[in-house]
């Protein structure tokens, strides 16, 4: 999916959409998720909060084994971001942005340049 993104902009909408798709793939239905960002001393961290009210205990346990822990929203976000960036190492930059026209709420990620170098450039 990284190739489908503008290089460093990731919107909360993209994270939410992918989280819902990945969860639906695992349990066969879409459930509500909420994406938020926390800015603390360690920088900006993204959370994917899963609405557990519609999950059975077995579904919650199964999702946790697949990367989505109901009680670990940062772990869930990390799992989604790894899928979104196709496993490329990334660093979340410290500020949220908001653009009503194109992205909604978004954040920036920094991806090492060598992941963009083509074979012709090497």
XYZ file of C-alpha atoms in Angstrom, residues 20-108:
89
model
C -11.651 -2.311 9.483
C -10.603 -4.324 6.416
C -8.019 -6.344 8.338
C -10.429 -7.066 11.186
C -13.204 -8.028 8.758
C -10.791 -10.390 7.029
C -10.149 -12.106 10.377
C -13.667 -12.309 11.844
C -15.845 -11.956 8.761
C -17.511 -8.645 9.597
C -16.744 -4.963 10.007
C -16.698 -3.557 13.534
C -16.278 0.058 14.647
C -12.777 1.344 15.301
C -11.576 4.775 16.344
C -8.205 6.279 15.397
C -6.627 8.956 17.579
C -3.221 10.410 18.324
C -1.494 11.052 21.649
C 1.213 13.650 21.925
C 3.280 13.080 25.044
C 6.935 13.263 26.084
C 7.836 10.367 23.805
C 6.298 12.074 20.751
C 3.149 11.428 18.757
C 1.687 7.955 19.100
C -1.289 6.634 17.167
C -4.042 4.512 18.733
C -6.551 2.215 17.049
C -9.328 1.622 19.552
C -11.553 -1.356 18.795
C -15.209 -1.309 19.841
C -15.338 -4.533 21.805
C -19.069 -4.329 22.530
C -19.913 -6.349 19.436
C -17.156 -8.942 19.920
C -17.510 -12.296 21.595
C -14.746 -13.336 23.981
C -13.493 -15.808 21.370
C -13.363 -13.091 18.691
C -11.465 -10.735 21.013
C -8.928 -13.455 21.817
C -8.589 -14.393 18.154
C -8.074 -10.768 17.103
C -5.422 -10.332 19.806
C -3.572 -13.336 18.383
C -3.685 -11.680 14.944
C -2.320 -8.270 16.036
C -5.443 -6.451 17.254
C -5.582 -6.316 21.038
C -8.720 -4.623 22.359
C -6.840 -3.431 25.450
C -3.680 -2.388 23.534
C -4.644 0.367 21.080
C -1.012 1.341 20.362
C -0.161 -2.246 19.427
C -3.189 -2.351 17.145
C -2.104 0.893 15.472
C 1.437 -0.404 15.016
C 0.058 -3.528 13.357
C -2.046 -1.447 10.937
C 0.829 0.939 10.167
C 3.143 -1.967 9.411
C 0.572 -3.284 6.945
C 0.080 0.179 5.463
C 3.824 0.730 4.982
C 4.368 -2.855 3.794
C 6.818 -3.545 6.619
C 9.103 -0.650 5.737
C 10.587 0.900 8.894
C 8.967 4.217 9.719
C 9.044 6.907 12.368
C 5.982 8.966 13.259
C 6.796 12.674 13.259
C 5.660 14.652 16.318
C 2.654 16.646 15.099
C -0.829 16.005 13.824
C -2.177 17.964 10.902
C -5.654 18.625 9.629
C -6.798 19.368 6.098
C -10.561 19.462 5.521
C -10.227 19.188 1.746
C -7.911 16.247 1.197
C -6.738 14.270 4.213
C -8.841 15.131 7.256
C -6.678 14.480 10.316
C -3.292 13.155 9.310
C 0.207 12.560 10.554
C 3.541 12.313 8.856
